[in-house]
PDB file of C-alpha atoms and ligand atoms in Angstrom:
ATOM      1  CA  MET A   1     100.824 -97.798-111.512  1.00  0.00           C
ATOM      2  CA  SER A   2      98.939 -94.533-111.206  1.00  0.00           C
ATOM      3  CA  VAL A   3      95.332 -94.331-110.846  1.00  0.00           C
ATOM      4  CA  LYS A   4      95.664 -92.060-113.782  1.00  0.00           C
ATOM      5  CA  ASP A   5      95.892 -95.190-116.103  1.00  0.00           C
ATOM      6  CA  LYS A   6      92.624 -96.284-114.840  1.00  0.00           C
ATOM      7  CA  LEU A   7      90.641 -93.481-115.748  1.00  0.00           C
ATOM      8  CA  ASP A   8      88.080 -93.360-118.645  1.00  0.00           C
ATOM      9  CA  LEU A   9      89.434 -90.453-120.727  1.00  0.00           C
ATOM     10  CA  ASN A  10      86.017 -90.213-122.498  1.00  0.00           C
ATOM     11  CA  ARG A  11      84.275 -89.502-119.053  1.00  0.00           C
ATOM     12  CA  ILE A  12      86.464 -86.824-117.478  1.00  0.00           C
ATOM     13  CA  PRO A  13      84.428 -84.140-115.655  1.00  0.00           C
ATOM     14  CA  SER A  14      84.562 -80.791-117.487  1.00  0.00           C
ATOM     15  CA  HIS A  15      84.318 -78.877-114.180  1.00  0.00           C
ATOM     16  CA  VAL A  16      85.800 -79.955-110.995  1.00  0.00           C
ATOM     17  CA  ALA A  17      85.368 -77.753-107.698  1.00  0.00           C
ATOM     18  CA  ILE A  18      87.648 -78.066-104.706  1.00  0.00           C
ATOM     19  CA  ILE A  19      87.145 -76.641-101.129  1.00  0.00           C
ATOM     20  CA  MET A  20      90.838 -76.690-100.066  1.00  0.00           C
ATOM     21  CA  ASP A  21      90.568 -77.281 -96.371  1.00  0.00           C
ATOM     22  CA  GLY A  22      92.833 -78.120 -93.668  1.00  0.00           C
ATOM     23  CA  ASN A  23      95.748 -75.980 -94.045  1.00  0.00           C
ATOM     24  CA  GLY A  24      95.643 -74.554 -90.559  1.00  0.00           C
ATOM     25  CA  ARG A  25      95.175 -78.048 -88.886  1.00  0.00           C
ATOM     26  CA  TRP A  26      98.163 -79.457 -90.984  1.00  0.00           C
ATOM     27  CA  ALA A  27     100.464 -76.946 -89.611  1.00  0.00           C
ATOM     28  CA  GLN A  28      99.203 -76.783 -86.132  1.00  0.00           C
ATOM     29  CA  GLU A  29      99.551 -80.506 -85.803  1.00  0.00           C
ATOM     30  CA  GLN A  30     103.277 -80.083 -86.467  1.00  0.00           C
ATOM     31  CA  GLY A  31     103.489 -77.032 -84.081  1.00  0.00           C
ATOM     32  CA  LYS A  32     103.892 -74.561 -86.780  1.00  0.00           C
ATOM     33  CA  MET A  33     101.992 -71.347 -87.598  1.00  0.00           C
ATOM     34  CA  ARG A  34      98.797 -71.770 -89.467  1.00  0.00           C
ATOM     35  CA  LEU A  35     100.109 -69.494 -92.295  1.00  0.00           C
ATOM     36  CA  PHE A  36     102.922 -72.155 -92.932  1.00  0.00           C
ATOM     37  CA  GLY A  37     100.015 -74.446 -93.841  1.00  0.00           C
ATOM     38  CA  HIS A  38      98.589 -71.868 -96.292  1.00  0.00           C
ATOM     39  CA  ALA A  39     101.871 -71.381 -97.886  1.00  0.00           C
ATOM     40  CA  THR A  40     102.500 -75.215 -98.223  1.00  0.00           C
ATOM     41  CA  GLY A  41      98.961 -75.432 -99.611  1.00  0.00           C
ATOM     42  CA  VAL A  42     100.174 -73.700-102.761  1.00  0.00           C
ATOM     43  CA  GLU A  43     102.106 -76.810-103.479  1.00  0.00           C
ATOM     44  CA  ALA A  44      99.090 -78.763-103.513  1.00  0.00           C
ATOM     45  CA  VAL A  45      97.299 -76.343-105.869  1.00  0.00           C
ATOM     46  CA  ARG A  46     100.129 -76.802-108.228  1.00  0.00           C
ATOM     47  CA  GLU A  47      99.484 -80.674-107.784  1.00  0.00           C
ATOM     48  CA  ALA A  48      95.515 -80.324-108.555  1.00  0.00           C
ATOM     49  CA  LEU A  49      96.126 -77.850-111.407  1.00  0.00           C
ATOM     50  CA  THR A  50      98.629 -80.096-113.302  1.00  0.00           C
ATOM     51  CA  ALA A  51      96.551 -83.257-112.710  1.00  0.00           C
ATOM     52  CA  ALA A  52      93.225 -81.458-114.039  1.00  0.00           C
ATOM     53  CA  SER A  53      95.489 -80.325-117.167  1.00  0.00           C
ATOM     54  CA  GLU A  54      96.701 -83.586-117.747  1.00  0.00           C
ATOM     55  CA  ILE A  55      93.471 -85.233-118.033  1.00  0.00           C
ATOM     56  CA  ASN A  56      91.938 -82.275-119.826  1.00  0.00           C
ATOM     57  CA  VAL A  57      89.347 -81.163-117.101  1.00  0.00           C
ATOM     58  CA  LYS A  58      88.289 -77.899-118.698  1.00  0.00           C
ATOM     59  CA  HIS A  59      87.422 -75.906-115.571  1.00  0.00           C
ATOM     60  CA  LEU A  60      88.840 -76.127-112.088  1.00  0.00           C
ATOM     61  CA  THR A  61      87.439 -74.196-109.375  1.00  0.00           C
ATOM     62  CA  LEU A  62      89.514 -73.650-106.066  1.00  0.00           C
ATOM     63  CA  TYR A  63      87.805 -72.353-103.050  1.00  0.00           C
ATOM     64  CA  ALA A  64      90.549 -69.931-101.852  1.00  0.00           C
ATOM     65  CA  PHE A  65      88.843 -67.277 -99.554  1.00  0.00           C
ATOM     66  CA  SER A  66      85.357 -67.019 -98.382  1.00  0.00           C
ATOM     67  CA  THR A  67      83.490 -63.818 -97.231  1.00  0.00           C
ATOM     68  CA  GLU A  68      83.290 -65.667 -93.870  1.00  0.00           C
ATOM     69  CA  ASN A  69      87.096 -65.931 -93.689  1.00  0.00           C
ATOM     70  CA  TRP A  70      87.400 -62.083 -93.170  1.00  0.00           C
ATOM     71  CA  ASN A  71      86.424 -63.072 -89.496  1.00  0.00           C
ATOM     72  CA  ARG A  72      89.701 -64.740 -88.860  1.00  0.00           C
ATOM     73  CA  PRO A  73      92.387 -63.271 -86.763  1.00  0.00           C
ATOM     74  CA  LYS A  74      94.014 -60.109 -88.564  1.00  0.00           C
ATOM     75  CA  GLU A  75      97.432 -61.564 -89.041  1.00  0.00           C
ATOM     76  CA  GLU A  76      95.953 -64.625 -90.757  1.00  0.00           C
ATOM     77  CA  VAL A  77      93.831 -62.534 -93.089  1.00  0.00           C
ATOM     78  CA  GLU A  78      96.846 -60.347 -93.990  1.00  0.00           C
ATOM     79  CA  GLY A  79      99.093 -63.341 -94.366  1.00  0.00           C
ATOM     80  CA  LEU A  80      96.486 -64.944 -96.723  1.00  0.00           C
ATOM     81  CA  MET A  81      96.282 -61.768 -98.606  1.00  0.00           C
ATOM     82  CA  ASP A  82      99.917 -61.297 -98.978  1.00  0.00           C
ATOM     83  CA  LEU A  83     100.290 -64.966 -99.938  1.00  0.00           C
ATOM     84  CA  LEU A  84      97.777 -64.438-102.576  1.00  0.00           C
ATOM     85  CA  VAL A  85      99.685 -61.639-104.124  1.00  0.00           C
ATOM     86  CA  LYS A  86     103.028 -63.312-103.999  1.00  0.00           C
ATOM     87  CA  THR A  87     101.701 -66.448-105.436  1.00  0.00           C
ATOM     88  CA  ILE A  88      99.876 -64.914-108.411  1.00  0.00           C
ATOM     89  CA  ALA A  89     102.882 -62.803-109.309  1.00  0.00           C
ATOM     90  CA  GLY A  90     105.196 -65.960-108.960  1.00  0.00           C
ATOM     91  CA  GLU A  91     103.136 -68.322-110.879  1.00  0.00           C
ATOM     92  CA  VAL A  92     101.456 -66.091-113.682  1.00  0.00           C
ATOM     93  CA  GLU A  93     104.389 -67.156-115.936  1.00  0.00           C
ATOM     94  CA  SER A  94     104.191 -70.819-115.486  1.00  0.00           C
ATOM     95  CA  LEU A  95     100.231 -70.539-115.744  1.00  0.00           C
ATOM     96  CA  HIS A  96     100.640 -68.838-119.142  1.00  0.00           C
ATOM     97  CA  ASN A  97     103.357 -71.180-120.398  1.00  0.00           C
ATOM     98  CA  ASN A  98     101.027 -74.119-119.516  1.00  0.00           C
ATOM     99  CA  ASP A  99      98.132 -72.461-121.262  1.00  0.00           C
ATOM    100  CA  VAL A 100      96.062 -71.990-118.275  1.00  0.00           C
ATOM    101  CA  ARG A 101      93.492 -69.378-118.159  1.00  0.00           C
ATOM    102  CA  LEU A 102      93.024 -67.662-114.664  1.00  0.00           C
ATOM    103  CA  THR A 103      89.656 -66.210-113.748  1.00  0.00           C
ATOM    104  CA  THR A 104      87.894 -65.591-110.484  1.00  0.00           C
ATOM    105  CA  ILE A 105      84.497 -65.741-108.966  1.00  0.00           C
ATOM    106  CA  GLY A 106      83.491 -63.855-105.998  1.00  0.00           C
ATOM    107  CA  ASN A 107      83.493 -60.197-104.908  1.00  0.00           C
ATOM    108  CA  THR A 108      87.018 -59.264-105.932  1.00  0.00           C
ATOM    109  CA  ASN A 109      86.468 -55.720-105.766  1.00  0.00           C
ATOM    110  CA  GLU A 110      86.661 -55.904-101.799  1.00  0.00           C
ATOM    111  CA  LEU A 111      90.176 -57.554-102.037  1.00  0.00           C
ATOM    112  CA  PRO A 112      93.116 -55.238-101.180  1.00  0.00           C
ATOM    113  CA  ASP A 113      94.571 -53.129-104.013  1.00  0.00           C
ATOM    114  CA  ALA A 114      97.771 -55.363-104.434  1.00  0.00           C
ATOM    115  CA  CYS A 115      95.608 -58.452-104.809  1.00  0.00           C
ATOM    116  CA  ARG A 116      93.371 -57.020-107.236  1.00  0.00           C
ATOM    117  CA  PHE A 117      96.305 -55.714-109.342  1.00  0.00           C
ATOM    118  CA  GLU A 118      98.111 -58.912-109.419  1.00  0.00           C
ATOM    119  CA  LEU A 119      94.757 -60.785-110.465  1.00  0.00           C
ATOM    120  CA  GLN A 120      94.008 -58.198-113.090  1.00  0.00           C
ATOM    121  CA  GLU A 121      97.374 -58.633-114.793  1.00  0.00           C
ATOM    122  CA  ALA A 122      97.414 -62.260-114.604  1.00  0.00           C
ATOM    123  CA  ILE A 123      93.689 -62.567-116.039  1.00  0.00           C
ATOM    124  CA  LYS A 124      94.584 -60.236-118.628  1.00  0.00           C
ATOM    125  CA  LYS A 125      97.954 -62.110-119.526  1.00  0.00           C
ATOM    126  CA  THR A 126      96.143 -65.580-119.738  1.00  0.00           C
ATOM    127  CA  SER A 127      92.643 -64.451-121.172  1.00  0.00           C
ATOM    128  CA  LYS A 128      93.309 -66.024-124.500  1.00  0.00           C
ATOM    129  CA  ASN A 129      94.788 -69.336-123.201  1.00  0.00           C
ATOM    130  CA  LYS A 130      92.957 -72.358-124.252  1.00  0.00           C
ATOM    131  CA  GLY A 131      94.024 -74.888-121.591  1.00  0.00           C
ATOM    132  CA  THR A 132      92.428 -75.636-118.209  1.00  0.00           C
ATOM    133  CA  ASN A 133      90.310 -72.587-116.904  1.00  0.00           C
ATOM    134  CA  LEU A 134      91.481 -72.101-113.274  1.00  0.00           C
ATOM    135  CA  ILE A 135      88.701 -70.344-111.245  1.00  0.00           C
ATOM    136  CA  LEU A 136      89.675 -68.825-107.993  1.00  0.00           C
ATOM    137  CA  ALA A 137      86.867 -68.227-105.691  1.00  0.00           C
ATOM    138  CA  LEU A 138      87.993 -65.249-103.756  1.00  0.00           C
ATOM    139  CA  ASN A 139      85.732 -63.219-101.223  1.00  0.00           C
ATOM    140  CA  TYR A 140      83.304 -65.826-102.588  1.00  0.00           C
ATOM    141  CA  SER A 141      79.806 -66.452-100.843  1.00  0.00           C
ATOM    142  CA  SER A 142      77.188 -68.542-102.621  1.00  0.00           C
ATOM    143  CA  LYS A 143      74.428 -66.740-100.822  1.00  0.00           C
ATOM    144  CA  TYR A 144      75.579 -63.419-101.761  1.00  0.00           C
ATOM    145  CA  GLU A 145      76.080 -64.692-105.409  1.00  0.00           C
ATOM    146  CA  ILE A 146      72.340 -65.775-105.420  1.00  0.00           C
ATOM    147  CA  ARG A 147      71.131 -62.480-103.772  1.00  0.00           C
ATOM    148  CA  ARG A 148      73.191 -60.657-106.343  1.00  0.00           C
ATOM    149  CA  ALA A 149      71.511 -62.486-109.031  1.00  0.00           C
ATOM    150  CA  ILE A 150      68.228 -62.163-107.782  1.00  0.00           C
ATOM    151  CA  LYS A 151      68.774 -58.312-107.330  1.00  0.00           C
ATOM    152  CA  ALA A 152      69.880 -58.108-111.181  1.00  0.00           C
ATOM    153  CA  ILE A 153      67.007 -60.065-112.267  1.00  0.00           C
ATOM    154  CA  ALA A 154      64.267 -58.155-109.919  1.00  0.00           C
ATOM    155  CA  ALA A 155      65.690 -54.800-111.344  1.00  0.00           C
ATOM    156  CA  ASP A 156      65.029 -56.104-114.928  1.00  0.00           C
ATOM    157  CA  VAL A 157      61.551 -57.300-114.129  1.00  0.00           C
ATOM    158  CA  LYS A 158      60.816 -53.801-112.370  1.00  0.00           C
ATOM    159  CA  SER A 159      61.896 -51.994-115.358  1.00  0.00           C
ATOM    160  CA  GLY A 160      59.742 -54.070-117.533  1.00  0.00           C
ATOM    161  CA  THR A 161      62.738 -55.461-119.642  1.00  0.00           C
ATOM    162  CA  ILE A 162      61.609 -58.838-118.758  1.00  0.00           C
ATOM    163  CA  GLY A 163      58.532 -60.396-117.284  1.00  0.00           C
ATOM    164  CA  LEU A 164      58.184 -63.021-114.578  1.00  0.00           C
ATOM    165  CA  ASN A 165      57.728 -65.857-116.838  1.00  0.00           C
ATOM    166  CA  ASP A 166      61.281 -65.145-118.251  1.00  0.00           C
ATOM    167  CA  ILE A 167      62.850 -66.114-114.929  1.00  0.00           C
ATOM    168  CA  THR A 168      64.212 -69.568-115.944  1.00  0.00           C
ATOM    169  CA  ASP A 169      66.928 -71.651-114.510  1.00  0.00           C
ATOM    170  CA  GLU A 170      69.088 -70.607-117.398  1.00  0.00           C
ATOM    171  CA  LEU A 171      68.483 -66.803-116.752  1.00  0.00           C
ATOM    172  CA  ILE A 172      69.344 -67.347-112.926  1.00  0.00           C
ATOM    173  CA  GLN A 173      72.418 -69.192-114.069  1.00  0.00           C
ATOM    174  CA  ASN A 174      73.396 -66.379-116.530  1.00  0.00           C
ATOM    175  CA  ASN A 175      73.295 -63.980-113.527  1.00  0.00           C
ATOM    176  CA  LEU A 176      75.596 -65.840-111.340  1.00  0.00           C
ATOM    177  CA  TYR A 177      79.495 -65.588-111.307  1.00  0.00           C
ATOM    178  CA  THR A 178      79.812 -68.793-113.040  1.00  0.00           C
ATOM    179  CA  ALA A 179      77.823 -67.730-116.201  1.00  0.00           C
ATOM    180  CA  GLY A 180      78.773 -69.758-119.187  1.00  0.00           C
ATOM    181  CA  ILE A 181      80.647 -72.354-117.185  1.00  0.00           C
ATOM    182  CA  PRO A 182      78.931 -75.748-116.650  1.00  0.00           C
ATOM    183  CA  ASP A 183      78.110 -76.887-113.148  1.00  0.00           C
ATOM    184  CA  PRO A 184      80.633 -79.037-111.474  1.00  0.00           C
ATOM    185  CA  GLU A 185      80.211 -82.614-112.011  1.00  0.00           C
ATOM    186  CA  LEU A 186      82.413 -83.270-109.162  1.00  0.00           C
ATOM    187  CA  MET A 187      83.084 -81.378-105.955  1.00  0.00           C
ATOM    188  CA  ILE A 188      86.001 -82.370-103.644  1.00  0.00           C
ATOM    189  CA  ARG A 189      86.512 -81.350-100.014  1.00  0.00           C
ATOM    190  CA  THR A 190      89.619 -82.108 -98.225  1.00  0.00           C
ATOM    191  CA  SER A 191      90.287 -82.259 -94.588  1.00  0.00           C
ATOM    192  CA  GLY A 192      87.482 -84.496 -93.466  1.00  0.00           C
ATOM    193  CA  GLU A 193      84.864 -81.960 -93.014  1.00  0.00           C
ATOM    194  CA  ILE A 194      81.480 -82.759 -94.521  1.00  0.00           C
ATOM    195  CA  ARG A 195      80.014 -79.690 -95.266  1.00  0.00           C
ATOM    196  CA  ILE A 196      79.432 -77.061 -98.342  1.00  0.00           C
ATOM    197  CA  SER A 197      80.445 -73.862 -96.351  1.00  0.00           C
ATOM    198  CA  ASN A 198      78.564 -71.559 -98.622  1.00  0.00           C
ATOM    199  CA  PHE A 199      80.104 -72.842-101.770  1.00  0.00           C
ATOM    200  CA  LEU A 200      78.404 -72.951-105.282  1.00  0.00           C
ATOM    201  CA  LEU A 201      75.085 -73.806-103.591  1.00  0.00           C
ATOM    202  CA  TRP A 202      73.113 -73.604-106.924  1.00  0.00           C
ATOM    203  CA  GLN A 203      75.886 -75.053-109.104  1.00  0.00           C
ATOM    204  CA  LEU A 204      76.141 -78.058-106.772  1.00  0.00           C
ATOM    205  CA  ALA A 205      72.751 -79.404-107.074  1.00  0.00           C
ATOM    206  CA  TYR A 206      73.666 -82.378-108.802  1.00  0.00           C
ATOM    207  CA  SER A 207      77.382 -82.771-108.327  1.00  0.00           C
ATOM    208  CA  GLU A 208      78.866 -85.897-106.877  1.00  0.00           C
ATOM    209  CA  LEU A 209      80.702 -85.101-103.806  1.00  0.00           C
ATOM    210  CA  HIS A 210      83.956 -86.349-102.698  1.00  0.00           C
ATOM    211  CA  PHE A 211      85.358 -86.054 -99.185  1.00  0.00           C
ATOM    212  CA  ALA A 212      88.931 -86.705 -98.785  1.00  0.00           C
ATOM    213  CA  GLN A 213      90.445 -87.161 -95.244  1.00  0.00           C
ATOM    214  CA  LYS A 214      93.735 -85.615 -96.155  1.00  0.00           C
ATOM    215  CA  TYR A 215      94.488 -81.987 -95.161  1.00  0.00           C
ATOM    216  CA  TRP A 216      94.972 -79.771 -98.324  1.00  0.00           C
ATOM    217  CA  PRO A 217      98.783 -79.356 -97.980  1.00  0.00           C
ATOM    218  CA  ASP A 218      99.199 -83.239 -98.304  1.00  0.00           C
ATOM    219  CA  PHE A 219      96.830 -83.435-101.462  1.00  0.00           C
ATOM    220  CA  THR A 220      98.592 -84.785-104.419  1.00  0.00           C
ATOM    221  CA  LYS A 221      98.045 -85.397-108.091  1.00  0.00           C
ATOM    222  CA  GLU A 222      97.343 -89.162-107.316  1.00  0.00           C
ATOM    223  CA  ASP A 223      94.606 -87.997-104.830  1.00  0.00           C
ATOM    224  CA  PHE A 224      93.102 -85.870-107.546  1.00  0.00           C
ATOM    225  CA  PHE A 225      93.098 -88.923-109.914  1.00  0.00           C
ATOM    226  CA  GLN A 226      91.595 -91.017-107.113  1.00  0.00           C
ATOM    227  CA  ALA A 227      88.753 -88.772-106.735  1.00  0.00           C
ATOM    228  CA  ILE A 228      88.107 -88.631-110.506  1.00  0.00           C
ATOM    229  CA  TYR A 229      88.141 -92.444-110.462  1.00  0.00           C
ATOM    230  CA  ALA A 230      85.758 -92.546-107.681  1.00  0.00           C
ATOM    231  CA  TYR A 231      83.542 -90.198-109.626  1.00  0.00           C
ATOM    232  CA  GLN A 232      83.664 -92.455-112.533  1.00  0.00           C
ATOM    233  CA  ASN A 233      82.447 -95.224-110.488  1.00  0.00           C
ATOM    234  CA  ARG A 234      79.553 -93.505-109.226  1.00  0.00           C
ATOM    235  CA  GLU A 235      75.887 -93.639-110.908  1.00  0.00           C
ATOM    236  CA  ARG A 236      74.432 -90.528-111.676  1.00  0.00           C
ATOM    237  CA  ARG A 237      70.671 -90.985-111.928  1.00  0.00           C
ATOM    238  CA  PHE A 238      69.357 -87.439-111.833  1.00  0.00           C
ATOM    239  CA  GLY A 239      66.050 -88.365-110.507  1.00  0.00           C
ATOM    240  CA  MET A 240      65.902 -91.559-112.787  1.00  0.00           C
ATOM    241  CA  ILE A 241      66.037 -95.264-111.975  1.00  0.00           C
ATOM    242  CA  SER A 242      69.211 -97.235-112.562  1.00  0.00           C
ATOM    243  CA  SER A 243      67.999 -99.156-115.711  1.00  0.00           C
ATOM    244  CA  GLN A 244      67.176 -95.619-117.443  1.00  0.00           C
ATOM    245  CA  VAL A 245      70.716 -94.504-116.956  1.00  0.00           C
ATOM    246  CA  ASN A 246      72.859 -97.624-117.237  1.00  0.00           C
ATOM    247  CA  ASP A 247      74.750 -98.136-120.407  1.00  0.00           C
ATOM    248  CA  ASN A 248      74.272-101.742-120.220  1.00  0.00           C
ATOM    249  CA  SER A 249      70.488-101.875-119.997  1.00  0.00           C
TER     250      SER A 249
HETATM  251  C1  IPE B 301      91.709 -73.751 -95.891  1.00  0.00           C
HETATM  252  O1  IPE B 301      92.348 -74.107 -94.785  1.00  0.00           O
HETATM  253  C2  IPE B 301      92.339 -72.511 -96.301  1.00  0.00           C
HETATM  254  C3  IPE B 301      91.318 -71.366 -96.229  1.00  0.00           C
HETATM  255  C4  IPE B 301      90.147 -71.276 -95.757  1.00  0.00           C
HETATM  256  C5  IPE B 301      91.894 -70.041 -96.389  1.00  0.00           C
HETATM  257  P1  IPE B 301      92.047 -73.779 -93.336  1.00  0.00           P
HETATM  258  O2  IPE B 301      92.540 -72.531 -93.001  1.00  0.00           O
HETATM  259  O3  IPE B 301      90.409 -73.474 -93.199  1.00  0.00           O
HETATM  260  O4  IPE B 301      92.452 -74.844 -92.461  1.00  0.00           O
HETATM  261  P2  IPE B 301      91.774 -75.461 -91.254  1.00  0.00           P
HETATM  262  O5  IPE B 301      90.400 -76.042 -91.611  1.00  0.00           O
HETATM  263  O6  IPE B 301      91.629 -74.462 -90.059  1.00  0.00           O
HETATM  264  O7  IPE B 301      92.498 -76.603 -90.753  1.00  0.00           O
HETATM  265  C1  IPE B 302      86.028 -73.071 -96.656  1.00  0.00           C
HETATM  266  O1  IPE B 302      86.798 -73.477 -95.453  1.00  0.00           O
HETATM  267  C2  IPE B 302      86.503 -71.867 -97.209  1.00  0.00           C
HETATM  268  C3  IPE B 302      87.772 -72.234 -98.018  1.00  0.00           C
HETATM  269  C4  IPE B 302      88.350 -73.352 -98.230  1.00  0.00           C
HETATM  270  C5  IPE B 302      88.260 -71.009 -98.825  1.00  0.00           C
HETATM  271  P1  IPE B 302      86.537 -73.130 -94.009  1.00  0.00           P
HETATM  272  O2  IPE B 302      87.637 -73.677 -93.334  1.00  0.00           O
HETATM  273  O3  IPE B 302      86.664 -71.344 -93.996  1.00  0.00           O
HETATM  274  O4  IPE B 302      85.137 -73.563 -93.648  1.00  0.00           O
HETATM  275  P2  IPE B 302      84.424 -73.714 -92.345  1.00  0.00           P
HETATM  276  O5  IPE B 302      84.241 -72.568 -91.559  1.00  0.00           O
HETATM  277  O6  IPE B 302      85.310 -74.979 -91.419  1.00  0.00           O
HETATM  278  O7  IPE B 302      82.916 -74.439 -92.740  1.00  0.00           O
HETATM  279 MG1   MG B 303      89.021 -75.064 -92.498  1.00  0.00          MG
END
């Protein structure tokens, strides 16, 4: 029996975010090149996306490349960019056929031309799709995203377009890359690391966090469902007390 059968389909998170971590270690522990781990990680992306689509998760955000990842050895960065181009080009048809809409968050302007081109094409082709919104975090930094929002808002205050009292949580939210997308109810990180690594700092304020031991290339649909199941067994209190949020009280 799949854990999927135990899920309450009325309480599926609308947005799940994943830090896909552990590709390098997965490969190195088998005496293989780190890039082999990244390439195998694409398989796990398919697993997570299929699982998310099957249970109608509306938004799936995958942390694919952070601004800090530029500091890795040149061959690894080049290999990752190459993999991104090939993966997008190779998957776009299947994404489209599965009604998936592809979008990105992060400073994609700084990505190599070939990446920007493939992304633009895929985003355009899938823009009208109504299924899962696959959000790739690419050249993403949450601190940068917040700084960018502050600058945009400060410019509007300076020009007199808005006043200080117009700065609300909603306005800040609307100036983030994730404008219009609900905050993730659930954030999953693989590989056993227990940190956020500059990912969605604002948006994760009240998310449930799920840390899986497995390295990303080993992550399966079943692991995804398991994370959703664990999420459904948590009590989200948002600062209140149990009896206030408990259905049975
Ligand atoms: C995650 O796997 C993929 C990226 C960050 C691009 P890692 O490459 O971080 O793998 P580990 O954490 O070194 O094992
Ligand atoms: C986070 O993983 C970034 C991505 C998964 C793209 P890292 O492997 O880069 O994070 P740290 O450096 O271990 O925190
Ligand atoms: Mg890592």
